[in-house]
PDB file of C-alpha atoms in Angstrom:
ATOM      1  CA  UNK B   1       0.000   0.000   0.000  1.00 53.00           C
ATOM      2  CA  UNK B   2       1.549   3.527  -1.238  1.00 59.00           C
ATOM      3  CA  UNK B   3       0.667   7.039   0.212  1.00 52.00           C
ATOM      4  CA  UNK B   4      -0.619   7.277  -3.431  1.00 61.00           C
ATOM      5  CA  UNK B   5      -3.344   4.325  -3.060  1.00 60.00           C
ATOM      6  CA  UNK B   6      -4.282   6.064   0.451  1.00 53.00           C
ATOM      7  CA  UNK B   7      -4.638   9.218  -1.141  1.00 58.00           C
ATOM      8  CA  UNK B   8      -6.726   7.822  -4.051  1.00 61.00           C
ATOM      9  CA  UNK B   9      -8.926   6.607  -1.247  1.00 63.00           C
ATOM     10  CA  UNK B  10      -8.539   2.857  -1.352  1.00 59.00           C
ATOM     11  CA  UNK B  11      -9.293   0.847   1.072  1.00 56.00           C
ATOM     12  CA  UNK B  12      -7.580  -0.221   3.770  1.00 50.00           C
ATOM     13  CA  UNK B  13      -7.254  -3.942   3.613  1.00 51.00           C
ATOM     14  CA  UNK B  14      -7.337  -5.213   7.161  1.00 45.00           C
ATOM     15  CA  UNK B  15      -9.601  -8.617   6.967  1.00 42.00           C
ATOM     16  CA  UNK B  16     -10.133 -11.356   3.884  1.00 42.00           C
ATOM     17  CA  UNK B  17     -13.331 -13.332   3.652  1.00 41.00           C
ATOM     18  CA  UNK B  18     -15.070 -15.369   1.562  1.00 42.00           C
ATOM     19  CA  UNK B  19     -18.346 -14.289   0.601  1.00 43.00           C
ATOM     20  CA  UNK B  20     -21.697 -17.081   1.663  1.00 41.00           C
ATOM     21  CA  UNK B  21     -23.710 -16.562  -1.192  1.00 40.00           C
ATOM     22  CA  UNK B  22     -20.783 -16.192  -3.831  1.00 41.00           C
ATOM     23  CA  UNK B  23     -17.676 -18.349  -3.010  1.00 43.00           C
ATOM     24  CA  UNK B  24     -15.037 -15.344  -3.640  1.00 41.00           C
ATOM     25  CA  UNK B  25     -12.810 -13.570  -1.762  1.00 40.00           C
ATOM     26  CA  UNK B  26     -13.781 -10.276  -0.631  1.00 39.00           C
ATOM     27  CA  UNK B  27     -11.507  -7.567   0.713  1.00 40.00           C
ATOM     28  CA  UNK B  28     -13.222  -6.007   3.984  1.00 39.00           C
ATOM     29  CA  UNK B  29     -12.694  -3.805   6.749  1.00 39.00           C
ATOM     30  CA  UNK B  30     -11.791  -5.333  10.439  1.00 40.00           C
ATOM     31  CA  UNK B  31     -15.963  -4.539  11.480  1.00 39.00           C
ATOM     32  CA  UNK B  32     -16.902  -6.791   8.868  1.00 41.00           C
ATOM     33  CA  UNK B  33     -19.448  -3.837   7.012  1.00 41.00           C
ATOM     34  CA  UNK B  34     -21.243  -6.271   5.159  1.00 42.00           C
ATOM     35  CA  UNK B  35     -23.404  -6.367   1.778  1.00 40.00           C
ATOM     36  CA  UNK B  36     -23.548  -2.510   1.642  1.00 43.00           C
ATOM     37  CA  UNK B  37     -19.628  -2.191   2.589  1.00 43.00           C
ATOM     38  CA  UNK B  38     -18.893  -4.257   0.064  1.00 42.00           C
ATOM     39  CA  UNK B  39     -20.360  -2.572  -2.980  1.00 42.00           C
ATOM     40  CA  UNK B  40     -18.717   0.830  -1.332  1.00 48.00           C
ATOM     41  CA  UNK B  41     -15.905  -1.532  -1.134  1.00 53.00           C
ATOM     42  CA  UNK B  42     -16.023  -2.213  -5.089  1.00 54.00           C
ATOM     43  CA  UNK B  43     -16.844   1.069  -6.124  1.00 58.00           C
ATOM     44  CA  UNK B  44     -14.006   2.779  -4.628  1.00 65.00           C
ATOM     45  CA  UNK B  45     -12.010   0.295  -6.270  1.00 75.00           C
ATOM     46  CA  UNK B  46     -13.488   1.238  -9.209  1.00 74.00           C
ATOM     47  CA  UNK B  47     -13.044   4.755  -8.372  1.00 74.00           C
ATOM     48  CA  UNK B  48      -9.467   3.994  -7.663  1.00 81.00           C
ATOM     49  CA  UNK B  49      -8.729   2.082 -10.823  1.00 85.00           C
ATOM     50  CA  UNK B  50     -10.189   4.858 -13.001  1.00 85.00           C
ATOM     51  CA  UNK B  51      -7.707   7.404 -11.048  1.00 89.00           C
ATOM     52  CA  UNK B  52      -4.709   5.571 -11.474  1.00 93.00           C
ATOM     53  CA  UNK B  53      -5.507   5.405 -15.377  1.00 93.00           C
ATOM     54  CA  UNK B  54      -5.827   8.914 -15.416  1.00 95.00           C
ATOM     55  CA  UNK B  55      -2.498   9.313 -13.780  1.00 95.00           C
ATOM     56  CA  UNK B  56      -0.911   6.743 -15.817  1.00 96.00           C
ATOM     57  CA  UNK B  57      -2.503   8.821 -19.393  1.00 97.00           C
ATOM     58  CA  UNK B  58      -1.122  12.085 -17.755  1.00 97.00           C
ATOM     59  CA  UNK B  59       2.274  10.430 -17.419  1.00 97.00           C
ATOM     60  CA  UNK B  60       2.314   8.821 -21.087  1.00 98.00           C
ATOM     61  CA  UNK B  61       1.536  12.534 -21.905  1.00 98.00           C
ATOM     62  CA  UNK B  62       4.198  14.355 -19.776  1.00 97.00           C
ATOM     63  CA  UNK B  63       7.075  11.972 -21.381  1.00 97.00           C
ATOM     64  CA  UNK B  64       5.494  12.406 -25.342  1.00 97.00           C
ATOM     65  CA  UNK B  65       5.381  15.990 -24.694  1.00 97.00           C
ATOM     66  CA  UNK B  66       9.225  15.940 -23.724  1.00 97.00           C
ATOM     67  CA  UNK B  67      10.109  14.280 -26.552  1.00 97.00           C
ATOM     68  CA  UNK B  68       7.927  16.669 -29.019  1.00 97.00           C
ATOM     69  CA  UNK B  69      10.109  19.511 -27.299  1.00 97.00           C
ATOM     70  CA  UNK B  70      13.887  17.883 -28.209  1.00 96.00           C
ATOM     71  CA  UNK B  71      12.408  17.093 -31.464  1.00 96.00           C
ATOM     72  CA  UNK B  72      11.115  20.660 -31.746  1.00 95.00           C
ATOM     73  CA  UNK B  73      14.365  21.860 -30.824  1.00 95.00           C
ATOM     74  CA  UNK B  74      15.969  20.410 -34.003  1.00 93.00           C
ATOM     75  CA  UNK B  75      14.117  22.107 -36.392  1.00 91.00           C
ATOM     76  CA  UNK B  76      16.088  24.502 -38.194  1.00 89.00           C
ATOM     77  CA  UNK B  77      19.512  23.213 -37.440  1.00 90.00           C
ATOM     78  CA  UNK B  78      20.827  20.983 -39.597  1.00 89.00           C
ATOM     79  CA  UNK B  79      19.442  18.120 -38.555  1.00 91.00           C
ATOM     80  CA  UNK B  80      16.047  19.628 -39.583  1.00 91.00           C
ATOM     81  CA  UNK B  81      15.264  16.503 -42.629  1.00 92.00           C
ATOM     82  CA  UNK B  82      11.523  15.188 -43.962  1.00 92.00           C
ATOM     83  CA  UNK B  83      12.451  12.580 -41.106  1.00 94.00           C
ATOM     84  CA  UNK B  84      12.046  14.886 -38.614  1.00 94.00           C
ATOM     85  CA  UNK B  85       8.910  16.175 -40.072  1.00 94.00           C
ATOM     86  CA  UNK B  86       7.536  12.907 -39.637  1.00 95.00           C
ATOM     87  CA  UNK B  87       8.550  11.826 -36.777  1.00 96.00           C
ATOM     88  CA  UNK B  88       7.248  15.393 -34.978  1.00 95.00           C
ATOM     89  CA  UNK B  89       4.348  14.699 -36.690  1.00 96.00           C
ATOM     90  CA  UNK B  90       3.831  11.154 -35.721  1.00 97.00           C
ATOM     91  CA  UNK B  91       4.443  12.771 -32.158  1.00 97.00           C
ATOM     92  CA  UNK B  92       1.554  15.088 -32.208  1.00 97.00           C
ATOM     93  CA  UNK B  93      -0.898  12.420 -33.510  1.00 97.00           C
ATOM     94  CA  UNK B  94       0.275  10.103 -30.609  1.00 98.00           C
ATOM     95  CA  UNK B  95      -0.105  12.896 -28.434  1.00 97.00           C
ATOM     96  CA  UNK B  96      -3.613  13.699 -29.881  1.00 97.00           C
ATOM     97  CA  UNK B  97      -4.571  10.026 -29.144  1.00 98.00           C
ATOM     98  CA  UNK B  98      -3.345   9.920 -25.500  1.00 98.00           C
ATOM     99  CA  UNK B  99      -4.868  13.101 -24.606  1.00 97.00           C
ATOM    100  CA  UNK B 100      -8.324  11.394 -26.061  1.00 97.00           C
ATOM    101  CA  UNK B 101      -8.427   8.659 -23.781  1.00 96.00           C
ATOM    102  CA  UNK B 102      -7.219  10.399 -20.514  1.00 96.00           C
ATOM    103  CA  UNK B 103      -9.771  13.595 -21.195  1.00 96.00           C
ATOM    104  CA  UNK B 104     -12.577  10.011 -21.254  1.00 94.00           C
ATOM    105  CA  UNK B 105     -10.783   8.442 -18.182  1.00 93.00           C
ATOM    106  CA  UNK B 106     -10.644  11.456 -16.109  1.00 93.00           C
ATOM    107  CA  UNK B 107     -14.624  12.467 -17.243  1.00 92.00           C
ATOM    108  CA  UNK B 108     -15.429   8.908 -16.133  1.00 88.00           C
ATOM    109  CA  UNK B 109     -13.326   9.688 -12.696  1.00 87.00           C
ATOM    110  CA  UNK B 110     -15.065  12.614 -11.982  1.00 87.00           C
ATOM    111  CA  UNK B 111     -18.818  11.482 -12.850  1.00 86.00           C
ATOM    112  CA  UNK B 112     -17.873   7.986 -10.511  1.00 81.00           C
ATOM    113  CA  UNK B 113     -16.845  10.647  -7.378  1.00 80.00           C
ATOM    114  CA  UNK B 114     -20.260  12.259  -8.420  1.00 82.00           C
ATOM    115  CA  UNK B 115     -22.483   9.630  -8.115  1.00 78.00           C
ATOM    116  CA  UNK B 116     -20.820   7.205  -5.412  1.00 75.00           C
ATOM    117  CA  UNK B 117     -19.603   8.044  -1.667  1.00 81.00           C
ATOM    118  CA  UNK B 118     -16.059   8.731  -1.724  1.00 81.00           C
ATOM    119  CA  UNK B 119     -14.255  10.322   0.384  1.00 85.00           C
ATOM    120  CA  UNK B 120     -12.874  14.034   0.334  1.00 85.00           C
ATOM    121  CA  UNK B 121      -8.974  13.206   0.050  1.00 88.00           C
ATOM    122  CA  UNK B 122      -9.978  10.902  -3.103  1.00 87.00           C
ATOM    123  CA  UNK B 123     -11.996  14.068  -4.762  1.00 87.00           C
ATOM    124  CA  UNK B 124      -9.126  15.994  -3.592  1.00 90.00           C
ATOM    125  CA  UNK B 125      -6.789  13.797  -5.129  1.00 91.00           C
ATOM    126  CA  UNK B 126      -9.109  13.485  -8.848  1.00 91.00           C
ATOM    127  CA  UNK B 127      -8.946  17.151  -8.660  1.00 92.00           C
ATOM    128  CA  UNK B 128      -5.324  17.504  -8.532  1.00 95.00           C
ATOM    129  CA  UNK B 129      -5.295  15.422 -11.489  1.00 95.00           C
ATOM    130  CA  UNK B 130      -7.539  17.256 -13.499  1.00 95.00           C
ATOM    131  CA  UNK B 131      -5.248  20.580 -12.620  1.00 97.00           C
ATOM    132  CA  UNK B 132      -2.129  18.476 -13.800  1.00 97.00           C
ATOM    133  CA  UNK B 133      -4.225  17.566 -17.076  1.00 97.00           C
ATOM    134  CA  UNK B 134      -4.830  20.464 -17.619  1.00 97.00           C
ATOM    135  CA  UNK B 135      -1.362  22.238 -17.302  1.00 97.00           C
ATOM    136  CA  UNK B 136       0.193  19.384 -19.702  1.00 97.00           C
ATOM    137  CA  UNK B 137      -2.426  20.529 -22.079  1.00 97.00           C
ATOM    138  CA  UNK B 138      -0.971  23.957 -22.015  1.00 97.00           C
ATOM    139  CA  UNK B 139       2.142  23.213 -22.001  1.00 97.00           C
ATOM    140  CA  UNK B 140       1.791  21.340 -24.803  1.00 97.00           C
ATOM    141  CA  UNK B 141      -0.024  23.747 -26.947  1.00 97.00           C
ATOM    142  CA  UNK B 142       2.614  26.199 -26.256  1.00 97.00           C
ATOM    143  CA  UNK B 143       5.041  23.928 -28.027  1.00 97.00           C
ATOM    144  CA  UNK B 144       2.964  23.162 -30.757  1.00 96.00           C
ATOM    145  CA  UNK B 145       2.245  26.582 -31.732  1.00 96.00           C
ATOM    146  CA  UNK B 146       6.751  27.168 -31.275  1.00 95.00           C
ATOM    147  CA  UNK B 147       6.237  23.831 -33.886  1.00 94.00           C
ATOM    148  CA  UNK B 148       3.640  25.538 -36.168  1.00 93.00           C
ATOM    149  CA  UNK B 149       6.578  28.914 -36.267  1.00 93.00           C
ATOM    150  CA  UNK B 150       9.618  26.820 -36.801  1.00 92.00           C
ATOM    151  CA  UNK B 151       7.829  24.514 -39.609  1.00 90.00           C
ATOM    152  CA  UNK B 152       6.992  27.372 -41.553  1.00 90.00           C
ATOM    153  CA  UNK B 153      10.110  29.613 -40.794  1.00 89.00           C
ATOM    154  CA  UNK B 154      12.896  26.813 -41.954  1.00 87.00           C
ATOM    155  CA  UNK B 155      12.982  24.839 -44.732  1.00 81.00           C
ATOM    156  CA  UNK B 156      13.757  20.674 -43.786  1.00 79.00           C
ATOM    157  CA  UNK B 157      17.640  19.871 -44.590  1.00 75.00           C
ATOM    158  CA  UNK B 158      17.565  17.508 -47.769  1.00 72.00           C
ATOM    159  CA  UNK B 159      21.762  16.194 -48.197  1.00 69.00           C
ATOM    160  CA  UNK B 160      22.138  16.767 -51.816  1.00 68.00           C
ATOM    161  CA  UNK B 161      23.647  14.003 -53.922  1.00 61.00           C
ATOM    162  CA  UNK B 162      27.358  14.674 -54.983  1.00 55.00           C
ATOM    163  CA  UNK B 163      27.935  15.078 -58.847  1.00 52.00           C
ATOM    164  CA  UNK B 164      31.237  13.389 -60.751  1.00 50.00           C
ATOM    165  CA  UNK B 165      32.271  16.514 -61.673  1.00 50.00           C
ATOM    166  CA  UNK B 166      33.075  19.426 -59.435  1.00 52.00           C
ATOM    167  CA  UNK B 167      30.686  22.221 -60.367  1.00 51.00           C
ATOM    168  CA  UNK B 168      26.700  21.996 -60.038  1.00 51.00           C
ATOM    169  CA  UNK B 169      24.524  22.194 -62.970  1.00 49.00           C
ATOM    170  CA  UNK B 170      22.157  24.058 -61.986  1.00 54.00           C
ATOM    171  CA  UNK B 171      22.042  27.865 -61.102  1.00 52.00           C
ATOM    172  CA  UNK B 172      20.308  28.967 -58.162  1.00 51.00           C
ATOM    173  CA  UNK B 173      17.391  30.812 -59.123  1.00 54.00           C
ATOM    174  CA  UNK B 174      16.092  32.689 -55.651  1.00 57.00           C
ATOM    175  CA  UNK B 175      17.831  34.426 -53.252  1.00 57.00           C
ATOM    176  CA  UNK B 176      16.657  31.350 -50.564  1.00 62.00           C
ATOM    177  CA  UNK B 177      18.669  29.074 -52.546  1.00 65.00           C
ATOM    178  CA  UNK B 178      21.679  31.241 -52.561  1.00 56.00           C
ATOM    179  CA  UNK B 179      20.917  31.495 -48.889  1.00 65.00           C
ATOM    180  CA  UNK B 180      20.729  27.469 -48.691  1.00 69.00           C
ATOM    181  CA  UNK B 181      23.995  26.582 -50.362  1.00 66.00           C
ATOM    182  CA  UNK B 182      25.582  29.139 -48.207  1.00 64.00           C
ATOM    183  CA  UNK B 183      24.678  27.671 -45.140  1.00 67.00           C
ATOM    184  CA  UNK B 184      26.133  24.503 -46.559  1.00 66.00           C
ATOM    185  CA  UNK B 185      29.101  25.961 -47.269  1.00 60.00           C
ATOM    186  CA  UNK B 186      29.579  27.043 -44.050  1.00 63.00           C
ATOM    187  CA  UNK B 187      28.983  23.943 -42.297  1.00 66.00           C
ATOM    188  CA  UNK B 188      31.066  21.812 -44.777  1.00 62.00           C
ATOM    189  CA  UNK B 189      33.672  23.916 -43.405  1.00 59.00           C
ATOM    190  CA  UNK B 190      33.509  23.016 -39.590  1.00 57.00           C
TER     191      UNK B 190
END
């Protein structure tokens, strides 16, 4: 038992006992509550299960938004390929999907503290969750909207395939290609 499960409001478990009617094991308290204690007993645990998926989505999401950010910090350097592109954008879709099914999880939390007895420290708890959501969220649409900038701003880095001969064939028509090959230049020379 962690401070986390006591926090979430799970049950204590003091006394084991197997159920008359069913045949099954069911966790109790030490006074032995009963029918009624044990579908408080189950829906806490419900309660409980729904929290910790919550806080395992808004986990997934903290470490995919880390990664979008040292992603996002490549773009424009030279490392900036159609790679990157796609792997920054295979990031935001996984994002998209994660953020999905916690928004449903927590939703569920929050209508199963509605509608059920639990106690204050486990609505406490739900509601420090739904804070954290919700600052990941921002967080995260703060780097997407740096993304959205740097996408547009720099063109992806595509190596250019080396000719026999010494001198390119073709002539750089816009003053963004003259800027491109100079920026090669300069990093072939470091």
């Amino acid at each position: 038992m962690s401070f986390q499960d006591l926090e979430g409001g799970r049950p204590l478990p003091t006394a084991r006992r197997r159920g008359k009617e069913e045949g099954i094991i069911v966790a109790g308290t030490a006074s032995g509550s009963g029918s009624g204690g044990r579908r408080s007993s189950i829906g806490s645990t419900q309660s409980a299960a729904a929290s910790q998926a919550v806080a395992g989505g808004i986990f997934q999401i903290n470490t995919a938004v880390s990664s979008f950010k040292r992603l996002l910090n490549d773009l424009g350097t030279s490392r900036d390929t159609p790679q990157l592109r796609e792997k920054l954008h295979k990031t935001r879709q996984h994002i998209g999907q994660l953020v999905k099914e916690t928004s449903a999880r927590l939703k569920e939390a929050s209508e199963t503290d509605q509608h059920q007895e639990v106690s204050a420290s486990k609505k406490v708890a739900d509601a420090k969750l739904a804070k954290d959501f919700q600052a990941i969220l921002k967080e995260y649409q703060k780097a997407q909207q740096l993304a959205a900038e740097r996408e547009t701003a720099y063109t992806p880095f595509v190596p250019q395939v080396a000719e026999s001969s010494g001198y390119s064939s073709t002539v750089p028509h816009s003053s963004a290609e003259v800027n491109q090959e100079q920026q090669l230049l300069i990093e072939s020379r470091k």
